[in-house]
XYZ file of C-alpha atoms in Angstrom:
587
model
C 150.418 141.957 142.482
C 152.345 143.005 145.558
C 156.357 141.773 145.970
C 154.923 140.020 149.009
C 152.568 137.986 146.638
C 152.791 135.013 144.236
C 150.138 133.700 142.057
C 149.547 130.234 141.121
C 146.961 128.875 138.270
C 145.331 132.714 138.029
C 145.080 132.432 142.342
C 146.450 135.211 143.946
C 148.012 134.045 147.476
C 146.813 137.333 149.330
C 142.627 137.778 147.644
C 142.140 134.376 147.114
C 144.376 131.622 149.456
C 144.358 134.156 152.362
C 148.021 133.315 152.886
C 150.715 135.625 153.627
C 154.048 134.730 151.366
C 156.904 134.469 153.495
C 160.925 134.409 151.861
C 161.529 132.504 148.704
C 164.605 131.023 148.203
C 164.979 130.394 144.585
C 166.928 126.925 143.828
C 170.250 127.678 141.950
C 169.757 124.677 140.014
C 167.419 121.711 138.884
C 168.649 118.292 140.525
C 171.250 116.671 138.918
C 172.617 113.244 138.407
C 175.722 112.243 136.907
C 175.622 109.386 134.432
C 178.744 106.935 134.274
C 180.362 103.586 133.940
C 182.911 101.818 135.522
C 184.931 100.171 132.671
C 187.711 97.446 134.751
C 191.068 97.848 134.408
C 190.491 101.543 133.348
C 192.032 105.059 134.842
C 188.532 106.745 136.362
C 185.142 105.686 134.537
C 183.269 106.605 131.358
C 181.304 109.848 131.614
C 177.790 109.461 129.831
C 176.339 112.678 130.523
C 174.097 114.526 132.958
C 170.505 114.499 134.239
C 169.108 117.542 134.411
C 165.418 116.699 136.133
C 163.007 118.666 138.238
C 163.464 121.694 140.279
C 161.613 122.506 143.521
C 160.592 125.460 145.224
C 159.571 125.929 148.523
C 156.971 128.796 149.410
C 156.647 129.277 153.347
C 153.275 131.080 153.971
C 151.819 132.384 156.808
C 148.363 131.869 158.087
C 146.334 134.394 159.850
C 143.413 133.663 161.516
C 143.697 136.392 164.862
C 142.742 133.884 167.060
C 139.587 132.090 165.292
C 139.499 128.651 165.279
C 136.569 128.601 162.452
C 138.075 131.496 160.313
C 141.431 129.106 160.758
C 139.503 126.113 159.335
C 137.908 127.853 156.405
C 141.195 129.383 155.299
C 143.046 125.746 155.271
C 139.826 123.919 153.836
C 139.623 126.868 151.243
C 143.621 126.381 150.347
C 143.318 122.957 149.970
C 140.266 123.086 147.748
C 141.968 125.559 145.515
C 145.435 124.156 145.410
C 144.326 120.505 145.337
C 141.776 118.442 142.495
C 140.654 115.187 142.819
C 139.492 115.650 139.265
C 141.766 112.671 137.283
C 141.440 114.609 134.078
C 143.790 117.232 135.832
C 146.327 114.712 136.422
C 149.614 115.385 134.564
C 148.809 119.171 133.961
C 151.270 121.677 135.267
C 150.238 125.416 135.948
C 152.120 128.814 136.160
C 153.453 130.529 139.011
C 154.551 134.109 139.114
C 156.662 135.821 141.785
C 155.986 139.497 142.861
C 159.275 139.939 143.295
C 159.887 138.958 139.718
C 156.825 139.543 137.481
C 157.757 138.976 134.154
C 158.720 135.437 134.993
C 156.774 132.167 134.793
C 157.588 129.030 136.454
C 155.695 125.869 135.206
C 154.448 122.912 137.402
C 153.006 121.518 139.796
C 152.090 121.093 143.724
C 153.946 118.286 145.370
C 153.005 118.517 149.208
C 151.174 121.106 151.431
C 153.177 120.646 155.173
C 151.256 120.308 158.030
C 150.993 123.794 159.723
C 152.871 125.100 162.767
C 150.956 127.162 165.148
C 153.112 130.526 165.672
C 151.754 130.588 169.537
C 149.252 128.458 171.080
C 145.734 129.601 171.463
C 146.260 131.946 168.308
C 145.664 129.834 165.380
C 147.838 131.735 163.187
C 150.135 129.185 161.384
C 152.617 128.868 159.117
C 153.231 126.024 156.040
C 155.104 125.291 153.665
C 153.728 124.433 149.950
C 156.575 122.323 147.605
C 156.349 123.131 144.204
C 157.915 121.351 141.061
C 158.704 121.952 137.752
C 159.274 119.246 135.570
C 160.550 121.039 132.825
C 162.976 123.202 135.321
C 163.198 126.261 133.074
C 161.302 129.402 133.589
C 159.708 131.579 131.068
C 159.865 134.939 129.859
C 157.189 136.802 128.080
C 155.982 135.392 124.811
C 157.926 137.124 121.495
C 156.378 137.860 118.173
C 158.255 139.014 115.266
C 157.574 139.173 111.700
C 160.230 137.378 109.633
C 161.002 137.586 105.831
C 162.162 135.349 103.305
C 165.800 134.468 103.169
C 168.110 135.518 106.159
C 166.879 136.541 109.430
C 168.637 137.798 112.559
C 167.168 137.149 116.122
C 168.632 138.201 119.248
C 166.976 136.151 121.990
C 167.275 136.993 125.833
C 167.381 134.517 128.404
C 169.617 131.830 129.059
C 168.248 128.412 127.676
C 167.354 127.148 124.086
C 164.050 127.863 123.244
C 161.492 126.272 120.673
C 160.445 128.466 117.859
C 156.865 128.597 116.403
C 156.845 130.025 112.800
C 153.511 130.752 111.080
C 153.056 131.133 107.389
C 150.320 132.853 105.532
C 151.530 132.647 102.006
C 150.168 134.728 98.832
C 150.039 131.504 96.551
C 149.983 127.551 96.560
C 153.379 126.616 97.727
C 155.478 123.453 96.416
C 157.812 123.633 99.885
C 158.391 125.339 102.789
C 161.599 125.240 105.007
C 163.778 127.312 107.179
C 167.571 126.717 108.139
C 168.425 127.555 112.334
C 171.464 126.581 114.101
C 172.879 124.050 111.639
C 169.105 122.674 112.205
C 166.866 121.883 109.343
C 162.914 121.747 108.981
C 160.256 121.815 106.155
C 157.361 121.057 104.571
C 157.107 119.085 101.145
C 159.576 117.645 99.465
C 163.249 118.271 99.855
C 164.683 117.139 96.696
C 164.913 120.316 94.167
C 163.353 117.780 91.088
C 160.649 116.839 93.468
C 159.845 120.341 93.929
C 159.950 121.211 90.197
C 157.615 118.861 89.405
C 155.237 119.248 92.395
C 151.549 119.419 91.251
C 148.879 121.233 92.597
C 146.112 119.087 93.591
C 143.621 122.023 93.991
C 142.421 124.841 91.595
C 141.583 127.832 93.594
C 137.956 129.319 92.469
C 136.998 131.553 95.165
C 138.766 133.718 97.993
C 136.456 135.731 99.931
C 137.892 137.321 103.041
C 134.719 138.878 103.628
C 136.012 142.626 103.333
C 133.110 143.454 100.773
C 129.558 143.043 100.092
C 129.582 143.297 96.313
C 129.499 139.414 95.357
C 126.588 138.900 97.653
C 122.734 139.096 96.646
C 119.806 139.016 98.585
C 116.965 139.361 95.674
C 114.301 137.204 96.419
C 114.633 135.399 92.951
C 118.208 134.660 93.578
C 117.883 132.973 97.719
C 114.402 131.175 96.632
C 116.043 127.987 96.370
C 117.772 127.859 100.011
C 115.900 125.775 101.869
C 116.843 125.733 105.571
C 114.619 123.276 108.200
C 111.169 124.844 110.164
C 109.766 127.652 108.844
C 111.457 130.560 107.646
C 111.250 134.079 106.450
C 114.520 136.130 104.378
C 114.515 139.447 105.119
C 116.702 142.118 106.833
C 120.227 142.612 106.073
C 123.979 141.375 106.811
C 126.556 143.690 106.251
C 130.618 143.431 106.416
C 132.731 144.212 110.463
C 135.371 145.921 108.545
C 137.670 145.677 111.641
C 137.341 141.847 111.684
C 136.494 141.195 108.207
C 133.397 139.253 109.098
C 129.721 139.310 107.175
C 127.194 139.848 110.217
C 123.979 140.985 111.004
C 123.857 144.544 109.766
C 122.915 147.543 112.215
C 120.666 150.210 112.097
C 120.943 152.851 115.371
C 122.816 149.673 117.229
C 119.298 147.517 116.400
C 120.162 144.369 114.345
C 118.339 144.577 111.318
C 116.169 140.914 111.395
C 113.516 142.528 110.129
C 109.872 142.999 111.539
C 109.002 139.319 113.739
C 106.456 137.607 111.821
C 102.859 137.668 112.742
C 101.431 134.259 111.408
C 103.337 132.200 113.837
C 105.712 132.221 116.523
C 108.269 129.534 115.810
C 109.855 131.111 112.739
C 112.940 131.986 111.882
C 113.648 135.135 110.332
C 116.493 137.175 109.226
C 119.144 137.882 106.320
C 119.859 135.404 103.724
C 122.388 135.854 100.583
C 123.802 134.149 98.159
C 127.372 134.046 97.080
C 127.572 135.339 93.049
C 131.350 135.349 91.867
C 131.044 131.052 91.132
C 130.987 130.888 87.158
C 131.388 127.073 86.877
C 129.964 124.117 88.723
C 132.166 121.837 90.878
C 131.765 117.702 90.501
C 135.336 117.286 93.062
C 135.711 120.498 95.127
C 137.413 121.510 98.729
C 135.634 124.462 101.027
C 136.847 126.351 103.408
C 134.886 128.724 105.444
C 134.013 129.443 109.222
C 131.212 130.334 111.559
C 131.180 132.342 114.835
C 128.321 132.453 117.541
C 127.970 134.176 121.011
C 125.486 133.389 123.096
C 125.137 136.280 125.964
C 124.454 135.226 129.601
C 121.682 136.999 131.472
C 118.158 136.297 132.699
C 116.669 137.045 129.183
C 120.325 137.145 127.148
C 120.355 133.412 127.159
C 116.955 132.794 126.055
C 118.117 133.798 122.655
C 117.323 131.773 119.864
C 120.047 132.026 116.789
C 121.533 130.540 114.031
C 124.180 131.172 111.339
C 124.900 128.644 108.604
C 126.891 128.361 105.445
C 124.904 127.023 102.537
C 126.147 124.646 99.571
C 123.990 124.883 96.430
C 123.629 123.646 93.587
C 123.655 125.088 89.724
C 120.094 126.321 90.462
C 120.614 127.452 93.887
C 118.977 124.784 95.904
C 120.284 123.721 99.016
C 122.666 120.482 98.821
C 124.581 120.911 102.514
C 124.864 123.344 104.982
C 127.195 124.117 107.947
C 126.706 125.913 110.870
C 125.604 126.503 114.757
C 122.153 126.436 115.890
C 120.131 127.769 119.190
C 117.639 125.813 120.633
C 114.918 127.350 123.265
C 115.094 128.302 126.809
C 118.663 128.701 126.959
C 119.755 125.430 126.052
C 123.268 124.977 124.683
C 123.945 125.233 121.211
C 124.688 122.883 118.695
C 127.006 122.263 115.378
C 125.860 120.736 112.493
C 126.959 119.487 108.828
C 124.460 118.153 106.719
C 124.440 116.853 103.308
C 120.961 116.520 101.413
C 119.354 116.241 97.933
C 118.525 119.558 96.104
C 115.794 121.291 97.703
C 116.130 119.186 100.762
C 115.226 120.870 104.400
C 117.514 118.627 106.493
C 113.911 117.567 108.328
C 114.046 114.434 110.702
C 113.488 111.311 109.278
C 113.176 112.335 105.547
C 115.422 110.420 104.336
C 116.501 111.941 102.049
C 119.835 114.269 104.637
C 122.368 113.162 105.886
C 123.650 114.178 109.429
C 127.654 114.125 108.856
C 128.254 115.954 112.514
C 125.126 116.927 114.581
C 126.778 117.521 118.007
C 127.181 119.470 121.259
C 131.025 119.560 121.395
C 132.569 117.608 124.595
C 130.818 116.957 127.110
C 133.050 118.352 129.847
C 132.603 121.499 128.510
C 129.218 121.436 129.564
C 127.889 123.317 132.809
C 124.124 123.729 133.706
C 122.821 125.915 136.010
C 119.710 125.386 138.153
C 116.287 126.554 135.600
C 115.732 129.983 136.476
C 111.780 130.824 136.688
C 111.366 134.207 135.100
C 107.810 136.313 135.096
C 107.615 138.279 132.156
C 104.932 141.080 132.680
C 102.004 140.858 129.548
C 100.220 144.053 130.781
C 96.703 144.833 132.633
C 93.252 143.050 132.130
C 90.024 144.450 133.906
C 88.510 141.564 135.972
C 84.797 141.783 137.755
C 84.943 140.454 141.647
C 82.533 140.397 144.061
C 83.242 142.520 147.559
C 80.774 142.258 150.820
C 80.521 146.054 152.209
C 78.908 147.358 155.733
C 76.582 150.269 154.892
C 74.342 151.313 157.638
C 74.692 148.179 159.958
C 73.978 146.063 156.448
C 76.117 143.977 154.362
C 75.904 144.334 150.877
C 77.174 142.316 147.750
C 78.719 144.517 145.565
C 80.211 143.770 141.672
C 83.260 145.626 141.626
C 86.215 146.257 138.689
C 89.769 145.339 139.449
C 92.984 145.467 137.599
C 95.204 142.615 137.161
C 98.349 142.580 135.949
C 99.002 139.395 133.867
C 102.399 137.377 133.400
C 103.887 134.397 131.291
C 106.056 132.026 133.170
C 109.419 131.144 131.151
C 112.627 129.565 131.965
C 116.102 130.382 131.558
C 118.315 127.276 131.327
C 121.682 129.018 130.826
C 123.171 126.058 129.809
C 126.422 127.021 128.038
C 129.470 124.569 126.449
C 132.218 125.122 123.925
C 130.260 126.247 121.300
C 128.682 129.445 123.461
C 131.242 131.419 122.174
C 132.765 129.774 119.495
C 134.412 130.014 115.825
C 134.286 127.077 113.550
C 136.314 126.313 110.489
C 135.216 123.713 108.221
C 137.596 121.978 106.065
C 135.535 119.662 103.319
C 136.809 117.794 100.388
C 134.867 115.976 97.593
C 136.400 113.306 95.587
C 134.144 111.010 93.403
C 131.666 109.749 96.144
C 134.322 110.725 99.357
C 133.992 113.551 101.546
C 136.847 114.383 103.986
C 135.853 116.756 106.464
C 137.059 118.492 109.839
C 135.667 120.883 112.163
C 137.780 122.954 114.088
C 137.238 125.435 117.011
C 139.584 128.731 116.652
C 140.797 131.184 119.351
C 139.316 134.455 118.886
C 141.514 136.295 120.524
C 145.099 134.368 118.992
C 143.499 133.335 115.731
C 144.747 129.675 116.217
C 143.328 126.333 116.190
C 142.685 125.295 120.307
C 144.243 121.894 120.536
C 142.614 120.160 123.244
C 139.344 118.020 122.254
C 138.642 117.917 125.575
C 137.406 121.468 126.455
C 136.571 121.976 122.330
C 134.900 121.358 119.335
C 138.223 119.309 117.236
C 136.402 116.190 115.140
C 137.197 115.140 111.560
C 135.942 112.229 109.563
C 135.405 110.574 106.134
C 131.778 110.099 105.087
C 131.816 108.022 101.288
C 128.294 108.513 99.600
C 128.012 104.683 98.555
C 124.515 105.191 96.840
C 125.463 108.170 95.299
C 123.091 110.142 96.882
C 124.384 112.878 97.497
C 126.304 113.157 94.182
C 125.203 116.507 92.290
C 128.031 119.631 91.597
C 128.547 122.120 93.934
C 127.449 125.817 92.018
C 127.115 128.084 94.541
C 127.198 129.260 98.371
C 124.426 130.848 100.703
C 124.770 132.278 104.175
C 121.853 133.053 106.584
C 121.860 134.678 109.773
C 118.374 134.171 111.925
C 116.741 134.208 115.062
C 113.237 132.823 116.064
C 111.223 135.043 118.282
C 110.840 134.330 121.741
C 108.099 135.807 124.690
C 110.518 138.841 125.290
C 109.975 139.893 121.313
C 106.039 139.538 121.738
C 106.206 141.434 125.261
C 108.947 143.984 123.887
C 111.393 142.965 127.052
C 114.985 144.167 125.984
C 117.593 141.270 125.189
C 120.835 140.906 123.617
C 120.909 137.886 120.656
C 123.649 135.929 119.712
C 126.114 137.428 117.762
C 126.702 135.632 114.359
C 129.074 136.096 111.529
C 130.629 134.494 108.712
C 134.502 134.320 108.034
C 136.216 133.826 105.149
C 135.389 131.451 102.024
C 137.598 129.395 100.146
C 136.671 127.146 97.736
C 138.821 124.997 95.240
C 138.570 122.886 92.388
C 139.897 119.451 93.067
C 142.267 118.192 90.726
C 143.204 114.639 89.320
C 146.822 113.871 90.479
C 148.263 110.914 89.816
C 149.372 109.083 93.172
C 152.799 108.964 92.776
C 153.635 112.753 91.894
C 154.714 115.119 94.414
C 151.693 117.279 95.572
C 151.791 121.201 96.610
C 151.457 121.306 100.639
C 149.631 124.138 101.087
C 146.890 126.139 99.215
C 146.792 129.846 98.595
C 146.108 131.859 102.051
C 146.367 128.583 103.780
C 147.872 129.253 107.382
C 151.253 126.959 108.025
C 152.228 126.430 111.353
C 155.918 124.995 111.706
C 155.911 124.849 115.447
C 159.303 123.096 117.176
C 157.408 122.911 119.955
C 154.983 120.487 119.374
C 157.327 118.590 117.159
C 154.666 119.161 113.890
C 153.171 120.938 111.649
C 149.982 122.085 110.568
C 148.122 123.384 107.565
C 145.104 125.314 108.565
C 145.002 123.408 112.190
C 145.271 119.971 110.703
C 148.675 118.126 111.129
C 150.487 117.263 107.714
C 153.707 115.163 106.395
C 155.812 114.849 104.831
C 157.949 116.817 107.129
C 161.795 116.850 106.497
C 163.902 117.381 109.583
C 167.458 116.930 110.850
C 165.529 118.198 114.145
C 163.164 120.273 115.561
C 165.939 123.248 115.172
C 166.579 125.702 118.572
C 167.048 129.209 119.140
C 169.931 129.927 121.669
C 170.115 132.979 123.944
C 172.288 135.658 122.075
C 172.396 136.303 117.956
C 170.514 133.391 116.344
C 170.352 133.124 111.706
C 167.441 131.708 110.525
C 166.956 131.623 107.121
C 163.373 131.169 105.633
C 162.894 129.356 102.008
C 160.308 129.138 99.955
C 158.327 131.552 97.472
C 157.380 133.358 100.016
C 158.718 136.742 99.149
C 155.384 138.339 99.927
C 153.740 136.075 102.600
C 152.644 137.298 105.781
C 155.230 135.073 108.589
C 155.620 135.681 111.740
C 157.668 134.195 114.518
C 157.063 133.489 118.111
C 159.088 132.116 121.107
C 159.333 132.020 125.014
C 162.478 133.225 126.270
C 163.931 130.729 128.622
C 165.517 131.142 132.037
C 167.564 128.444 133.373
């Protein structure tokens, strides 16, 4: 970006408004308004403070359109249309804008006015505006900070010149009782304060496995052990998975680049086929449990690429190994969008429509303004030569004659790509699921690949929870084991050997608990073993592995000032993994 230039919402003012930045004259200050009272018969007033609201800017562009009315016209219409929504789910959302001049800082806000333009000469349509931007919140921002902390005293020196909000986040080594940290003369935890509560916190979960998928060795594929998981359609296990030791994901393993599915099945064409295991290291059967695991799908874009047909699913079995639940995203054909699912069902069960015997806890798209269709794309797929007979009329010797001739013809099948995509295109899905007696609690949250944290607005992705209670006790047999599968069904570009990219499909991490009894008025442990806590001061909340949870002791959401801040972390946490992050502030 050019000193000349400013960017607003990812637009560039030069590439993409066609606007020419003219001089910015920075406000000093945000509006101000002093608060008092006149009190009778007393010397001057009462001074109740200040108001410190908005703060505008004022960006003067220029227009160039060398003397063409219509190239004039498309540059305003274009400016308006990407300055301006009349969208009402972007009301009350404020975007960045970045400087040039000053790079590394972010004002956020949003448009107020566009002026009406003033033609430099007559006849030339080059113009000039002015666009009036506001910031509610009139500080700026400075790149985002990440630190690791440690337990006990910290020291952070913070640049800027405003109070800023930190975010801690928390991966501890065991269950914790409490969680806190000191900033400021501010206070904030999680769990209880008192010292006796603490001592005599219980745990209300047993931990009984902790996978984080960094090894192959408690996973089987023998056909004697995966019999008994029973998926819906037809189905053959075969191929491999194998561990991305970068990631720490199970996947589809590789073979020369190739994902090894295994040869496509010859008896029919709407099977799915690929690697199935079973989990080995559970010993003991659940009755009250609590799983934690994830799922991550991308579906590539491209005439063939999002044709694909995959699905990855976590399994819940029984003692035997049949199939009591599963969890997971699914493909359906011609490029429509994906969907999640979680499904309860008796042993054995296939989660088939209308058996009544499953039960459909979330069978869903995602939201629905994350969907986008694009126009059906017709696609000829060539199937190779056949030898036809025609008849052909020839002239031979001032005759006609009929003659049989052979011609080749190349064949095609007609398919369609819908390239339909929505949040779960290229998603990752943690499951959260608790059994109690006949209750299940459950929540389905979509992650951030790239941050590794929970995305917060339901709007644009997959955030539901619920609480399903198994009245007929149905669904009431022990949880003894977990599966994973990882398929694909074949589709005309397998049988015609066209080239294609499937989904990509992993499973990440597996936590599973024992539920204990507690008794309802004893202190409980807030967080689990490898749980991730999120004390964040700028939401005002916290969260244990992206769901918000209280009790939550606070003498405020504690600041960090510009200059030499203590924090002081407590907890037994000597060996967690915590790490802090801010925005400097400008003023």
């Amino acid at each position: 970006m050019n000193k000349s230039d400013f960017e607003y919402a990812g637009l560039n003012s030069r590439n993409d408004l066609q606007a020419i930045m003219g001089a910015v004259t920075l406000p000093s200050a945000p509006a101000m308004a002093e608060q008092a009272t006149d009190i009778p018969a007393m010397y001057g007033n009462q001074f109740n403070g200040m108001d410190y609201t908005s703060r505008t800017i004022s960006i003067p562009i220029t227009i160039i359109a060398r003397g063409s009315q219509d190239k004039y016209t498309q540059i305003m219409h274009n400016l308006s249309g990407l300055l301006l929504s009349d969208d009402p789910s972007d009301n009350g959302k404020e975007y960045p804008l970045v400087f040039g001049f000053e790079p590394k800082v972010t004002y956020w806000g949003h448009i107020t006015a566009i002026s009406d333009p003033q033609f430099i000469n007559q006849g030339s349509w080059d113009a000039t505006l002015t666009i009036t931007f506001v910031q509610s919140d009139p500080r700026a921002t400075l790149p985002q900070v990440e630190k690791p902390l440690k337990n006990g005293l910290n020291t952070i020196t913070v640049d800027g010149t405003a109070r800023t909000a930190p975010v801690i986040q928390v991966v501890p080594k065991r269950a914790l009782k409490y969680i806190g940290f000191n900033l400021n003369g501010g206070q904030f935890g999680l769990g209880p304060e008192n010292p006796d509560d603490q001592d005599t916190a219980v745990a209300p979960y047993t931990e009984v496995v902790d996978d984080p998928m960094g090894s192959m060795a408690m996973w089987s594929n023998d056909a004697n052990v995966i019999s008994g998981m029973k998926i819906n359609g037809k189905y053959v296990y075969q191929g491999a998975s194998q561990i991305k030791t970068d990631t720490r994901v199970m996947m589809i393993a590789l073979s020369s680049g190739n994902k090894r599915y295994g040869p496509m099945p010859t008896t029919t064409n709407d099977t799915w086929y690929g690697p199935a295991y079973r989990y080995t290291g559970m010993t003991n059967s659940l009755t009250d449990w609590r799983i934690r695991t994830g799922v991550h799908h991308i579906k590539y874009s491209g005439t063939h690429n999002g044709r694909a047909i995959g699905q990855v699913a976590v399994l819940l079995l029984d003692a035997n190994g049949e199939t009591i639940g599963r969890f997971g995203i699914v493909d359906h054909g011609g490029g429509a969008r994906p969907q999640a699912f979680l499904q309860l069902t008796k042993p054995g069960g296939t989660f088939t429509a209308g058996d009544g015997i499953h039960k459909d806890i979330y069978y869903g798209y995602g939201p629905s303004k994350a969907f986008t269709n694009k126009a059906d794309a017709k696609i000829k797929i060539k199937k190779g030569t056949s030898t036809k007979t025609v008849t052909k009329y020839r002239r031979s010797r001032g005759k006609v004659k009929k003659v049989s001739v052979k011609e080749t013809i190349t064949n095609y099948a007609h398919v369609v790509n819908k390239e339909e995509t929505d949040a779960l295109s290229s998603a990752w899905l943690m499951l959260d699921m608790t059994k109690i007696g006949h209750t299940y609690t459950w929540s389905i949250t979509q992650y951030d690949t790239s941050t590794g944290q929970p995305y917060k607005d339901a709007n644009k992705y997959l955030i539901v929870h619920g609480t399903y209670v198994d009245v007929s006790k149905k669904y009431d047999t022990a949880l003894g084991g977990i599966g994973s599968v990882m398929l694909k069904k074949p589709i005309t570009e397998d049988i015609e050997k066209i080239h294609y990219t499937n989904p990509f499909l992993s499973i990440t991490n597996l936590h599973i608990w024992k539920a204990n009894s507690v008794p309802t008025n004893n202190p409980t442990y807030v967080a689990t073993a490898n749980a991730e806590i999120v004390m964040d001061c700028e939401e005002d909340q916290v969260t244990v592995n992206g769901a918000l949870v209280s009790p939550v002791w606070s003498t405020d959401f504690p600041k960090l000032k510009p200059g030499v801040n203590s924090l002081t972390l407590t907890g037994d946490i000597d060996d967690a993994k915590i790490t802090l992050k801010y925005l400097p502030r400008l003023l």
